Backbone as CSV, one residue per row, in Angstrom:
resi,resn,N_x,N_y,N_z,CA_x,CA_y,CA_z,C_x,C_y,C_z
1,UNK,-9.835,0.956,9.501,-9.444,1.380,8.170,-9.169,2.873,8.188
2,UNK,-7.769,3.358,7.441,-7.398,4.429,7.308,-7.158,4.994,6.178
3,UNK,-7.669,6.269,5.592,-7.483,6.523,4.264,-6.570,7.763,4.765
4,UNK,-5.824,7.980,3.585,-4.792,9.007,3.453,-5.653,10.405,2.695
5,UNK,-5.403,11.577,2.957,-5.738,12.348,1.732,-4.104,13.491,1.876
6,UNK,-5.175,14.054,0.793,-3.651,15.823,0.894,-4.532,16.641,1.768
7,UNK,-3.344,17.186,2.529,-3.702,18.406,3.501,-3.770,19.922,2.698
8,UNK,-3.554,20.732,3.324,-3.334,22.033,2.530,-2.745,22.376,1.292
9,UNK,-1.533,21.619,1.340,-1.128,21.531,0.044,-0.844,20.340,-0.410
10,UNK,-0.159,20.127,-2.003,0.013,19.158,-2.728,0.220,18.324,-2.130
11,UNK,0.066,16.746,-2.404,0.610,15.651,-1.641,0.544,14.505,-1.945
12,UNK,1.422,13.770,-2.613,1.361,12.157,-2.916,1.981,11.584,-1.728
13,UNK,1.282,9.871,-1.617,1.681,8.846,-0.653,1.708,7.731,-1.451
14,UNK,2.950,7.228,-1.203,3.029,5.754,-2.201,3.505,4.644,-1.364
15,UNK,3.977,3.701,-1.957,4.252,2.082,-1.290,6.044,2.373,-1.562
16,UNK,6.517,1.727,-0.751,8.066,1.987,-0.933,8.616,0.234,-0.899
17,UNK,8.680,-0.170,-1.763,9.101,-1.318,-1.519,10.950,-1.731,-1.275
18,UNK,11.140,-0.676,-1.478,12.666,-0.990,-1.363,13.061,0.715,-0.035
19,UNK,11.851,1.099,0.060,11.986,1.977,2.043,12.715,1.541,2.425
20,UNK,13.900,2.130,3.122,15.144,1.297,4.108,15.395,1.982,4.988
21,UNK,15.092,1.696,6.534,14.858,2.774,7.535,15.904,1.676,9.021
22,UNK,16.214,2.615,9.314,17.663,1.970,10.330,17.218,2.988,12.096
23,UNK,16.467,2.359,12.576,16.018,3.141,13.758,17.795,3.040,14.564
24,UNK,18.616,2.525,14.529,20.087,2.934,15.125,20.657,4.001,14.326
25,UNK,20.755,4.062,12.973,20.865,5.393,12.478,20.067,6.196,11.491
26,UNK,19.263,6.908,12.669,18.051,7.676,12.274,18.218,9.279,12.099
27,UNK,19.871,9.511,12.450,20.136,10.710,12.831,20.526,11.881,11.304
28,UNK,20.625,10.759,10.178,21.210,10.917,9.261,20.499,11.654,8.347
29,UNK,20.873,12.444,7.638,19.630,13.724,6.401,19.126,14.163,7.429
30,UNK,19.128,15.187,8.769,17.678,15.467,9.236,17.383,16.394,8.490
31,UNK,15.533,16.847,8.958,15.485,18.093,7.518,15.490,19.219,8.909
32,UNK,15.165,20.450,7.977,15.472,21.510,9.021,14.003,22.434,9.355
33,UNK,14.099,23.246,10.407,12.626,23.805,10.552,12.113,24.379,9.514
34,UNK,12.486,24.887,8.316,12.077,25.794,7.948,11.384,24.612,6.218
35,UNK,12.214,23.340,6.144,11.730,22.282,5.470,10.732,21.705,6.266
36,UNK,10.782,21.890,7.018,9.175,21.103,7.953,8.131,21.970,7.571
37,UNK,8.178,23.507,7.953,7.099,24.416,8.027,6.827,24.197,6.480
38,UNK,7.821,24.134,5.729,7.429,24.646,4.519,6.415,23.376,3.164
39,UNK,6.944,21.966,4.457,6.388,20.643,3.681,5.201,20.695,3.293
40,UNK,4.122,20.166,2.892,2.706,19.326,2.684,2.601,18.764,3.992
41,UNK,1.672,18.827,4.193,0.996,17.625,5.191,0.274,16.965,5.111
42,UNK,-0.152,15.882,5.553,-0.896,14.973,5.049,-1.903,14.181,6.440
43,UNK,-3.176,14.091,5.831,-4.481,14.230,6.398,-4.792,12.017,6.583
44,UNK,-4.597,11.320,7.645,-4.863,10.311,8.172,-6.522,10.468,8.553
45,UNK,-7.639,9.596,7.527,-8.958,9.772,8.045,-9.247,8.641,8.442
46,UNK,-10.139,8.178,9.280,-10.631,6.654,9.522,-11.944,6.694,9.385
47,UNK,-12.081,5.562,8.171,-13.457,5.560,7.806,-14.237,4.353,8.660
48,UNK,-13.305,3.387,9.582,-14.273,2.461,10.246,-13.006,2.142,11.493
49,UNK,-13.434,1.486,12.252,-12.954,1.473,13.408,-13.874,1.147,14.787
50,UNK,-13.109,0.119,15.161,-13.956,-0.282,16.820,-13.253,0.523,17.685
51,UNK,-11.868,1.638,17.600,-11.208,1.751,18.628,-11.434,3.718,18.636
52,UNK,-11.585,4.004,17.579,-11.900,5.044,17.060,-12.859,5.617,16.353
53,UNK,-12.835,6.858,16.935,-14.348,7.644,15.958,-14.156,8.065,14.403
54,UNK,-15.441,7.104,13.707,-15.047,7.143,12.673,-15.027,9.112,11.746
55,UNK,-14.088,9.186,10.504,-14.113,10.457,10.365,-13.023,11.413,11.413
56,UNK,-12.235,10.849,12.112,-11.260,11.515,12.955,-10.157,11.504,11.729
57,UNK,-9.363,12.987,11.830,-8.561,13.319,11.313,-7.069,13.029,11.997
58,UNK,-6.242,12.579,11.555,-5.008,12.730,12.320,-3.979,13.377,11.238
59,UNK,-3.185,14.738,11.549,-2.689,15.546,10.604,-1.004,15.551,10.858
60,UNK,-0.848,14.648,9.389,0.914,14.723,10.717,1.644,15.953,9.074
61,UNK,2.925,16.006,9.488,3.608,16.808,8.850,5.033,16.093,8.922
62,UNK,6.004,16.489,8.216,7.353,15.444,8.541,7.862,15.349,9.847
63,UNK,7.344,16.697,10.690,7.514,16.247,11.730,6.757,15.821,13.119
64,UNK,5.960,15.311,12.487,5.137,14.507,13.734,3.548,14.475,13.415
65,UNK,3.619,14.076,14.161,1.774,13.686,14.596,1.573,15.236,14.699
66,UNK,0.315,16.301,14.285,0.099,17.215,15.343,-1.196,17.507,15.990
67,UNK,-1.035,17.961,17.331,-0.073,19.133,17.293,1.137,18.363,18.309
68,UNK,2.492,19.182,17.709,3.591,18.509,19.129,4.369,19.149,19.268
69,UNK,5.323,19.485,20.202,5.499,20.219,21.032,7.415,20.431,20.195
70,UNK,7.835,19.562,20.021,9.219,19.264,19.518,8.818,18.572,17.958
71,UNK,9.228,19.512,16.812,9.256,18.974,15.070,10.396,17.073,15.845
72,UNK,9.851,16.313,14.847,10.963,15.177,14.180,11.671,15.873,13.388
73,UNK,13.053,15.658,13.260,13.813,16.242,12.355,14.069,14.998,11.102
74,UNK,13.845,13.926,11.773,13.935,12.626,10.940,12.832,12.769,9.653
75,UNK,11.725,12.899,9.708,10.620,13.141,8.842,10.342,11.429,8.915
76,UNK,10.210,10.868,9.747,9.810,9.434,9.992,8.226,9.875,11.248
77,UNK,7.220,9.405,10.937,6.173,9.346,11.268,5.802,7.623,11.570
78,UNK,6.102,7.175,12.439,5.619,5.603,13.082,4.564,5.164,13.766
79,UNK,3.470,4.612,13.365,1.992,3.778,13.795,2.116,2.734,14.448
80,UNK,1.207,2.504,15.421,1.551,1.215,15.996,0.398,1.247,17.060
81,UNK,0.663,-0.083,18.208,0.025,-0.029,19.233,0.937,-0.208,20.557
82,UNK,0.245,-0.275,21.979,0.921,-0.381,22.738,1.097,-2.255,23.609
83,UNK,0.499,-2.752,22.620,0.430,-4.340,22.764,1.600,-4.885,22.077
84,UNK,2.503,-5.849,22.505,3.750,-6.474,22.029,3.039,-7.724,21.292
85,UNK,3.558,-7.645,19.869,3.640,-8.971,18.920,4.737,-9.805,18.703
86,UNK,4.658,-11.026,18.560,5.668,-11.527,18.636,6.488,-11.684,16.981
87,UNK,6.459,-10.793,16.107,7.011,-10.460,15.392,8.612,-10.123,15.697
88,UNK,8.737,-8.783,16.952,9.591,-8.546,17.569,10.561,-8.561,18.027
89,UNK,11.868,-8.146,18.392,12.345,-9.064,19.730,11.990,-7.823,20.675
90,UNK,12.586,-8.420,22.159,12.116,-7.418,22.874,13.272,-5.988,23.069
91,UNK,13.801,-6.106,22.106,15.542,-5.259,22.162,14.529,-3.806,21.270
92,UNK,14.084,-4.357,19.938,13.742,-3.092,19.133,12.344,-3.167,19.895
93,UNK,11.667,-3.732,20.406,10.760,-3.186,21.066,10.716,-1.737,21.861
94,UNK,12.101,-1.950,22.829,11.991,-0.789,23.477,12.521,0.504,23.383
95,UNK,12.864,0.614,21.669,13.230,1.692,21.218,12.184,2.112,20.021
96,UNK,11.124,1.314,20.315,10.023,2.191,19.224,9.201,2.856,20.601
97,UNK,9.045,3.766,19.672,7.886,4.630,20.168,6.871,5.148,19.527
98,UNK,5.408,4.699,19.168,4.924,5.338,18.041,4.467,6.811,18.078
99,UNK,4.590,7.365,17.279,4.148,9.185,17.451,2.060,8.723,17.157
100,UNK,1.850,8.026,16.207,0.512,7.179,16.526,-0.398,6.207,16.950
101,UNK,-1.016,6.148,18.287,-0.985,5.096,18.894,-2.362,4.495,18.870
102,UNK,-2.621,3.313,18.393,-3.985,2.497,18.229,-4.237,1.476,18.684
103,UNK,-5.473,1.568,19.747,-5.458,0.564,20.582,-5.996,-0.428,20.569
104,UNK,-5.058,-1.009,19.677,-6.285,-2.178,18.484,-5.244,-3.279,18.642
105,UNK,-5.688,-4.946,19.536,-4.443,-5.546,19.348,-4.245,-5.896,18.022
106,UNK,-4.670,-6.258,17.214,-4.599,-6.775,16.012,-3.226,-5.766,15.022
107,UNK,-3.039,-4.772,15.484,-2.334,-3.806,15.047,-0.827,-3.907,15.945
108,UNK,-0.031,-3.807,15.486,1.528,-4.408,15.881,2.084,-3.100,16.238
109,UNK,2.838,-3.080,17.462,4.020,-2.190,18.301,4.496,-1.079,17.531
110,UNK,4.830,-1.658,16.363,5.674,-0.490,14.873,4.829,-1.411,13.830
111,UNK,3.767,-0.854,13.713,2.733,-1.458,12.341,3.111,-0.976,10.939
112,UNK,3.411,0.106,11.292,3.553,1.156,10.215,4.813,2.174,10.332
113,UNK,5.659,2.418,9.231,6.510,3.875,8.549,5.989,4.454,7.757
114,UNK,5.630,5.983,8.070,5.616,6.744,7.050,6.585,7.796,7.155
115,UNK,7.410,7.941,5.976,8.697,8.724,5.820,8.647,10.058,4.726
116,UNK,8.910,11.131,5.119,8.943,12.283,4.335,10.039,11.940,3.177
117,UNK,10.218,12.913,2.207,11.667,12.619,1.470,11.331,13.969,0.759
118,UNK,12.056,14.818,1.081,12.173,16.283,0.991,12.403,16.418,-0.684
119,UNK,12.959,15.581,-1.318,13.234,16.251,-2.685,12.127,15.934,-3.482
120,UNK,11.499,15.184,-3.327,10.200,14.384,-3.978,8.815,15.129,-3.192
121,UNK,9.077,15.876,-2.241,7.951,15.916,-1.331,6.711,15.290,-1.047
122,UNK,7.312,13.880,-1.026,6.286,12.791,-1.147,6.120,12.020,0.547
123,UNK,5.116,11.510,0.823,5.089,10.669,2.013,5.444,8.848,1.510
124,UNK,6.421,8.331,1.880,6.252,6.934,1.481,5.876,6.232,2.688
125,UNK,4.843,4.910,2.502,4.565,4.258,3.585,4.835,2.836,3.190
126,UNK,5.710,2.062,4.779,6.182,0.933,4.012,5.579,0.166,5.388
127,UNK,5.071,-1.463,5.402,4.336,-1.709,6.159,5.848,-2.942,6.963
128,UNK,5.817,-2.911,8.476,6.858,-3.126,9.007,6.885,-5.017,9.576
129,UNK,5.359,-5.364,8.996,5.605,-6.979,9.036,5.541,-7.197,10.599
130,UNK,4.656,-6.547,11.300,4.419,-6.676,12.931,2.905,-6.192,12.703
131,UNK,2.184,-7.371,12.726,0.244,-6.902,13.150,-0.097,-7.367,12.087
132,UNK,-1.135,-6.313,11.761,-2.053,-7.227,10.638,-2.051,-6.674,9.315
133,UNK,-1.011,-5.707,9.164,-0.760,-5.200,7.829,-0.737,-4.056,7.772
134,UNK,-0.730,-3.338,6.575,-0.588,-2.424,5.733,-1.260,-2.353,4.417
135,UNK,-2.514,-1.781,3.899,-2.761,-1.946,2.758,-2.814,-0.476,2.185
136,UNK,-2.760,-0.293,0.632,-2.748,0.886,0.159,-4.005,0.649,-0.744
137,UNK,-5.345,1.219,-0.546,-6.052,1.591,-1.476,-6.069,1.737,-2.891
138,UNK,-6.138,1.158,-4.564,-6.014,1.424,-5.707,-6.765,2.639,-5.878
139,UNK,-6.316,3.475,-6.012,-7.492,4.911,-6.877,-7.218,5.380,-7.842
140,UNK,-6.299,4.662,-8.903,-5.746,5.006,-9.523,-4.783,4.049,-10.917
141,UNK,-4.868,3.648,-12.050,-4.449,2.712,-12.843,-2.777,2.443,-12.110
142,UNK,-2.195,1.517,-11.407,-0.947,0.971,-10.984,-0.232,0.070,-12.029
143,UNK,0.841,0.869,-12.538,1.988,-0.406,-13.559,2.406,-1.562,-12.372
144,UNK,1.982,-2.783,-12.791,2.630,-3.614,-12.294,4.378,-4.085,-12.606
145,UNK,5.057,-3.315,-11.618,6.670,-3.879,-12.213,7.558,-5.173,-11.336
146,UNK,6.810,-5.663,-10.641,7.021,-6.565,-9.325,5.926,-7.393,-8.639
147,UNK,6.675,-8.228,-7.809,5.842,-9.033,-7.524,4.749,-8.096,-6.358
148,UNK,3.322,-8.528,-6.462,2.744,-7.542,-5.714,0.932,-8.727,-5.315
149,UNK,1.136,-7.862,-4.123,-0.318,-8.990,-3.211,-1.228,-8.007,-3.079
150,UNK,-2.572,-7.948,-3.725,-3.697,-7.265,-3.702,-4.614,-7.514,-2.780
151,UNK,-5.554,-7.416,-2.182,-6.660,-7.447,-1.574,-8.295,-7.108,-1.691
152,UNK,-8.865,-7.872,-1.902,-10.373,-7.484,-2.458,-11.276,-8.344,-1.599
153,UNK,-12.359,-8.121,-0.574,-13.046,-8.952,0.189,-12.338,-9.490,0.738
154,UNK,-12.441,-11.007,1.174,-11.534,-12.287,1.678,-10.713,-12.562,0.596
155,UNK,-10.156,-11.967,0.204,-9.183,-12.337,-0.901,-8.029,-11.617,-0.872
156,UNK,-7.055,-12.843,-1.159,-5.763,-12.101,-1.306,-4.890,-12.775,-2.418
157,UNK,-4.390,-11.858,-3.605,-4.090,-12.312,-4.959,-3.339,-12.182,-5.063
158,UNK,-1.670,-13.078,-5.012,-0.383,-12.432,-5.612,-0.509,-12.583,-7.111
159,UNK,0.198,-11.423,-7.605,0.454,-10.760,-8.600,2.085,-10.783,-8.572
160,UNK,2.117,-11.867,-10.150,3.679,-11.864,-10.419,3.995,-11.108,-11.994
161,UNK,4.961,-10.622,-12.370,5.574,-9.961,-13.717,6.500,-11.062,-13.850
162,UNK,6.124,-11.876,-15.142,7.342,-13.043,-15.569,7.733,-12.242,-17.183
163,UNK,9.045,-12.384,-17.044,9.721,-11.612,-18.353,10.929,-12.209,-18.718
164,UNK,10.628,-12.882,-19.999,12.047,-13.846,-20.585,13.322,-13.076,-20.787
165,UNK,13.984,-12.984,-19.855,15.708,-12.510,-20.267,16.093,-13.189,-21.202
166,UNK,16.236,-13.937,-21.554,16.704,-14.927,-22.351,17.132,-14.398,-23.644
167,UNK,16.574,-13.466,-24.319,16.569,-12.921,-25.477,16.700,-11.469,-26.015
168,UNK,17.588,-10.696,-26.279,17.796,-9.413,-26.928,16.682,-8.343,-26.818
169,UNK,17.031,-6.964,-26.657,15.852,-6.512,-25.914,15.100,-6.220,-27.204
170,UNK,15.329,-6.555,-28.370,14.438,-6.332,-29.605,13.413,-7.463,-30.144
171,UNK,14.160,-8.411,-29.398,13.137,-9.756,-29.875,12.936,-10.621,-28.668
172,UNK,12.486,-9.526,-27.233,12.299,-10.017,-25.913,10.627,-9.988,-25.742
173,UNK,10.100,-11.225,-25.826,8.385,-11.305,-25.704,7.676,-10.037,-24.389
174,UNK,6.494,-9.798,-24.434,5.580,-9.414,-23.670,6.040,-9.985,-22.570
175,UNK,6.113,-9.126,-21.328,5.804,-10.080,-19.998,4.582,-10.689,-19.912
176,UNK,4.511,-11.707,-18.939,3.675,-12.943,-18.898,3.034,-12.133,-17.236
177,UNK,1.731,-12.436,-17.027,1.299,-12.142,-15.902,0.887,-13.566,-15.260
178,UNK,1.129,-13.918,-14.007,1.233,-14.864,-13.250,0.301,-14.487,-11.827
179,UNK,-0.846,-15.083,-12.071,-1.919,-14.671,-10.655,-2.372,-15.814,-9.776
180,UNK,-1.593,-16.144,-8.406,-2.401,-17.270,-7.496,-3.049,-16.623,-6.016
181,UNK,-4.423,-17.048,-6.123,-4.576,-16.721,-4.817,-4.022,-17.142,-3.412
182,UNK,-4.060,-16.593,-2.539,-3.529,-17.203,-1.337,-4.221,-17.339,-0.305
183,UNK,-5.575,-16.367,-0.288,-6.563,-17.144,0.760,-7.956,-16.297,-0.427
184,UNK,-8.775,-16.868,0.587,-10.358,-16.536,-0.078,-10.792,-17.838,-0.271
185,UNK,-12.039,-17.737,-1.062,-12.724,-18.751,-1.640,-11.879,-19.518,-2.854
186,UNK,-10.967,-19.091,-3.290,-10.338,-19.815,-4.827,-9.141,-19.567,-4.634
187,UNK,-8.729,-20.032,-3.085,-7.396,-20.373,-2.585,-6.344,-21.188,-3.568
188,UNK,-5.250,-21.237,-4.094,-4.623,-22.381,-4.391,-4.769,-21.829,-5.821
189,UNK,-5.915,-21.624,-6.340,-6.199,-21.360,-7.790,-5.329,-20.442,-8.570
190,UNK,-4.161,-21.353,-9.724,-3.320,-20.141,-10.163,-4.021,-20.031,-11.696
191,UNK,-3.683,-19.093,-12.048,-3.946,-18.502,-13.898,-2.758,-17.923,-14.111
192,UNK,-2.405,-18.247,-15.575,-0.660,-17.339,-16.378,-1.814,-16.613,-17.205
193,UNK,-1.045,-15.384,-17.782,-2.461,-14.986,-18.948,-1.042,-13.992,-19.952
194,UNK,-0.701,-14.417,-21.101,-0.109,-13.704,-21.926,-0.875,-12.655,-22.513
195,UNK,0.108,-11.259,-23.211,-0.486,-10.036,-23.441,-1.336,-9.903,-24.254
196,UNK,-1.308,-10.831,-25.266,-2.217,-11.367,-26.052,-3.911,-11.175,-25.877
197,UNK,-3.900,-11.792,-24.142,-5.303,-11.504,-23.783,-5.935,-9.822,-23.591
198,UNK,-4.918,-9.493,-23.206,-5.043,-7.587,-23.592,-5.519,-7.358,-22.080
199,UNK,-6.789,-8.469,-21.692,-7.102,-8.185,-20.255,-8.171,-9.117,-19.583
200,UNK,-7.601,-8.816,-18.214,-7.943,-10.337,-17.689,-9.500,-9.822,-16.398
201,UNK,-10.360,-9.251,-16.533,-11.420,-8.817,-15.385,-11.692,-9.653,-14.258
202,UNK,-11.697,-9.169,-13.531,-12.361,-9.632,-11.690,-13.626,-9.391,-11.460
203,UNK,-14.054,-10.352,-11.339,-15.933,-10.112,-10.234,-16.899,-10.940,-11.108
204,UNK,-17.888,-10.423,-10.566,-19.582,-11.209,-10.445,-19.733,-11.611,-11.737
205,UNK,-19.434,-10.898,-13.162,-20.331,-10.364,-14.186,-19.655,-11.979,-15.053
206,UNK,-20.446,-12.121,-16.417,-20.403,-13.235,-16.441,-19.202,-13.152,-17.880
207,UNK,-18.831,-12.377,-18.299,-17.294,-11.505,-19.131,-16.404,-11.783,-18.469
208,UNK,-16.450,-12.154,-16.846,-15.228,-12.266,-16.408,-14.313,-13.086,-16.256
209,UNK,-12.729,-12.860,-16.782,-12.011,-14.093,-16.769,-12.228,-15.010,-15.610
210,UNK,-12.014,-14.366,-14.009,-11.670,-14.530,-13.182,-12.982,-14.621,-12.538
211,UNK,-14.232,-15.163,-12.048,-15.465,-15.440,-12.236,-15.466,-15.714,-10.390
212,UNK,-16.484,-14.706,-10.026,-16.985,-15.337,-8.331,-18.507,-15.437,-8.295
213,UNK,-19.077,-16.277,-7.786,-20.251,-16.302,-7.495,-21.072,-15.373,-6.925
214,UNK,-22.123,-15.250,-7.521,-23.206,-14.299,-7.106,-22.865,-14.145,-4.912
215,UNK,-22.228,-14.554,-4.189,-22.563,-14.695,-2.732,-21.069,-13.726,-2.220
216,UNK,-20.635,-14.289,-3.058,-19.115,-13.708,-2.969,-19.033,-12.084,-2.099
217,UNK,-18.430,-11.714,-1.530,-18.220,-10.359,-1.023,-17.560,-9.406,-2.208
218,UNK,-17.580,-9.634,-3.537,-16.836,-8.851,-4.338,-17.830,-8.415,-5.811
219,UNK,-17.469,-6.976,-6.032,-18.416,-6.198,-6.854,-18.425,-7.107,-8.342
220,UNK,-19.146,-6.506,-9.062,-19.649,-7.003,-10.414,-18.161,-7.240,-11.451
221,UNK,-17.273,-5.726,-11.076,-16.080,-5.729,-11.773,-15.981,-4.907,-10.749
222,UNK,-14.740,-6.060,-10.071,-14.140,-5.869,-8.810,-12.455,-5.005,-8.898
223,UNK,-11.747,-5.530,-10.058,-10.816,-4.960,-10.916,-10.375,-5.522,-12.013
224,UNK,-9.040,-5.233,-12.883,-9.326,-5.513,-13.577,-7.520,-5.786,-14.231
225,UNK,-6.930,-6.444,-14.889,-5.836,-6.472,-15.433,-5.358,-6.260,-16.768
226,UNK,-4.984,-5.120,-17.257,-4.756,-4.692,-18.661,-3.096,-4.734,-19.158
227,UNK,-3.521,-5.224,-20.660,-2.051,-4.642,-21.209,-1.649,-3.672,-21.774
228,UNK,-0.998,-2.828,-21.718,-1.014,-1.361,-22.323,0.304,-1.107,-22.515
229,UNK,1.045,-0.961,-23.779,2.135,-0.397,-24.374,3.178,-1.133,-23.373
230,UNK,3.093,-2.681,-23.474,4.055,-3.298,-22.785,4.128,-3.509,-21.316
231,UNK,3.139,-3.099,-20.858,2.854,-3.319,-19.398,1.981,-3.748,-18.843
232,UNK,1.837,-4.639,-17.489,0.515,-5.154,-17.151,0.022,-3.605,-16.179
233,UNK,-0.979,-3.462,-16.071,-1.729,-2.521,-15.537,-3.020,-3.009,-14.635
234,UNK,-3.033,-2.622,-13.270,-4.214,-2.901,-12.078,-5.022,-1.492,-12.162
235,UNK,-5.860,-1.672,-12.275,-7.399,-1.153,-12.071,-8.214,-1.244,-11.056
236,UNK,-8.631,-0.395,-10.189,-10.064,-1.250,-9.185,-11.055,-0.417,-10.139
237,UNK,-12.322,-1.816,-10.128,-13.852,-1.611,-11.201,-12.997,-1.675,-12.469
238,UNK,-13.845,-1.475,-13.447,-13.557,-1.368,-14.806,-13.793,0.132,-15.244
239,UNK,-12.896,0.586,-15.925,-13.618,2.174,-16.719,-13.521,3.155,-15.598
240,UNK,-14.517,3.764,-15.600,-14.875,4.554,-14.616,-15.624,4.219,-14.061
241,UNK,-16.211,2.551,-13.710,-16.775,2.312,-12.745,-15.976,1.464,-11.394
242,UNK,-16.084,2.230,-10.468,-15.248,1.467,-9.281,-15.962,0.562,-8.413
243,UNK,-15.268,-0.310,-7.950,-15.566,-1.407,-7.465,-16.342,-1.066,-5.907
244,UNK,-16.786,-1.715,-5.061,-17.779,-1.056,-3.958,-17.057,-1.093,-2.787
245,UNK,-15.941,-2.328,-2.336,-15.276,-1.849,-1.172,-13.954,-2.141,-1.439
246,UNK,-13.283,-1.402,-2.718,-12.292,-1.331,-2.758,-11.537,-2.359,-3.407
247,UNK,-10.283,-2.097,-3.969,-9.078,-2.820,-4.028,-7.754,-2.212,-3.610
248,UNK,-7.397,-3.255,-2.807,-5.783,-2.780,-1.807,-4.682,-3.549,-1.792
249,UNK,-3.897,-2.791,-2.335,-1.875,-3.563,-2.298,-1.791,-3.438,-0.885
């Protein structure tokens, strides 16, 4: 497990779901030295790990892992391992190279993109569908505008936004929230919940829509689903109380 923070200066990292990265033409926007020196950087910590010491920092900048010897001009930062998945073929295999390398098989060749974008000075990380994922930590209330797969314990929850086109945008209903699990203990199990309900809670406590047993690996109020001025809204914990090991897109 890897948490992100800000380095020296300012620094957001988000999910890019529509990231579009072309390792044949990578040559395109490069940024220049003086946009590198002048970027954010951003601080890679690992809080658990069999392959690594936990609390190791890895400090990359748009251009690279550091310290290194030659900036990326690309502002593409790539994770991975040196074990082949069969995600792959063996063609883009041998044109990745990760600038971070983890020697974890479970972790895929090109596991991970993280991409600078100079006008936003933001890091986006988009997960490349080779290994065992990509998750982003909730720390923060997330508008749900898409379809989106959470993670809490053994659990994994897609999260759908259903919204009637059908009708004029003045007399167009609330979106509808649409939740089925896909593995865990309450596999298979779907719920619709209109805005009506205002909000739908996760975990132990006995308030909760979404109800797990006292054995369960998941906190009291694990998270939580709100409606707010037309939008569904994700929470990890309720309030200001957060949940104990997390919730992750």
């Amino acid at each position: 497990t890897i948490v992100a923070s800000s380095g020296p200066k300012r620094v957001c990292i988000s999910t890019a779901s529509n990231f579009q990265y072309d390792m044949k033409n990578d040559k395109e926007d490069l940024l220049t030295i003086e946009e590198i020196e002048n970027a954010p950087t951003l601080e890679l910590i690992v809080t658990e790990s069999q392959v690594i010491t936990k609390d190791f920092k890895f400090t990359i900048s748009p251009g690279g892992y550091k310290p290194y010897v030659k900036p990326n001009l690309r502002g593409v930062i790539k994770v991975g391992s040196p074990y082949n998945q069969t995600n792959a073929t063996n063609e883009s295999m041998d044109r990745v190279a990760a600038d971070i390398i983890l020697e974890d098989k479970t972790v895929g060749k090109l596991n991970t993109l993280i991409k600078y974008d100079k006008k936003s000075m933001r890091y986006y990380v988009k997960d490349m569908g080779d290994g065992s994922g990509t998750y982003i930590q909730v720390d923060q209330p997330l508008i749900l505008s898409q379809t989106k797969i959470i993670t809490f314990g053994d659990n994994h929850l897609q999260c759908q936004i259903v919204r009637d086109t059908s009708f004029q945008d003045l007399e167009r209903p609330a979106p509808r929230l649409d939740l089925q699990f896909l593995a865990g203990p309450k596999k298979g199990e779907k719920l619709s919940v209109n805005s009506a309900e205002k909000i739908v809670k996760v975990g132990r406590m006995s308030d909760c829509r979404i109800r797990f047993d006292a054995t369960a690996s998941v906190s009291r109020y694990q998270c939580a689903f709100i409606f707010v001025n037309g939008d569904w809204i994700l929470e990890d914990g309720l309030g200001t109380l957060r949940s104990k090991n997390g919730t992750f897109l």
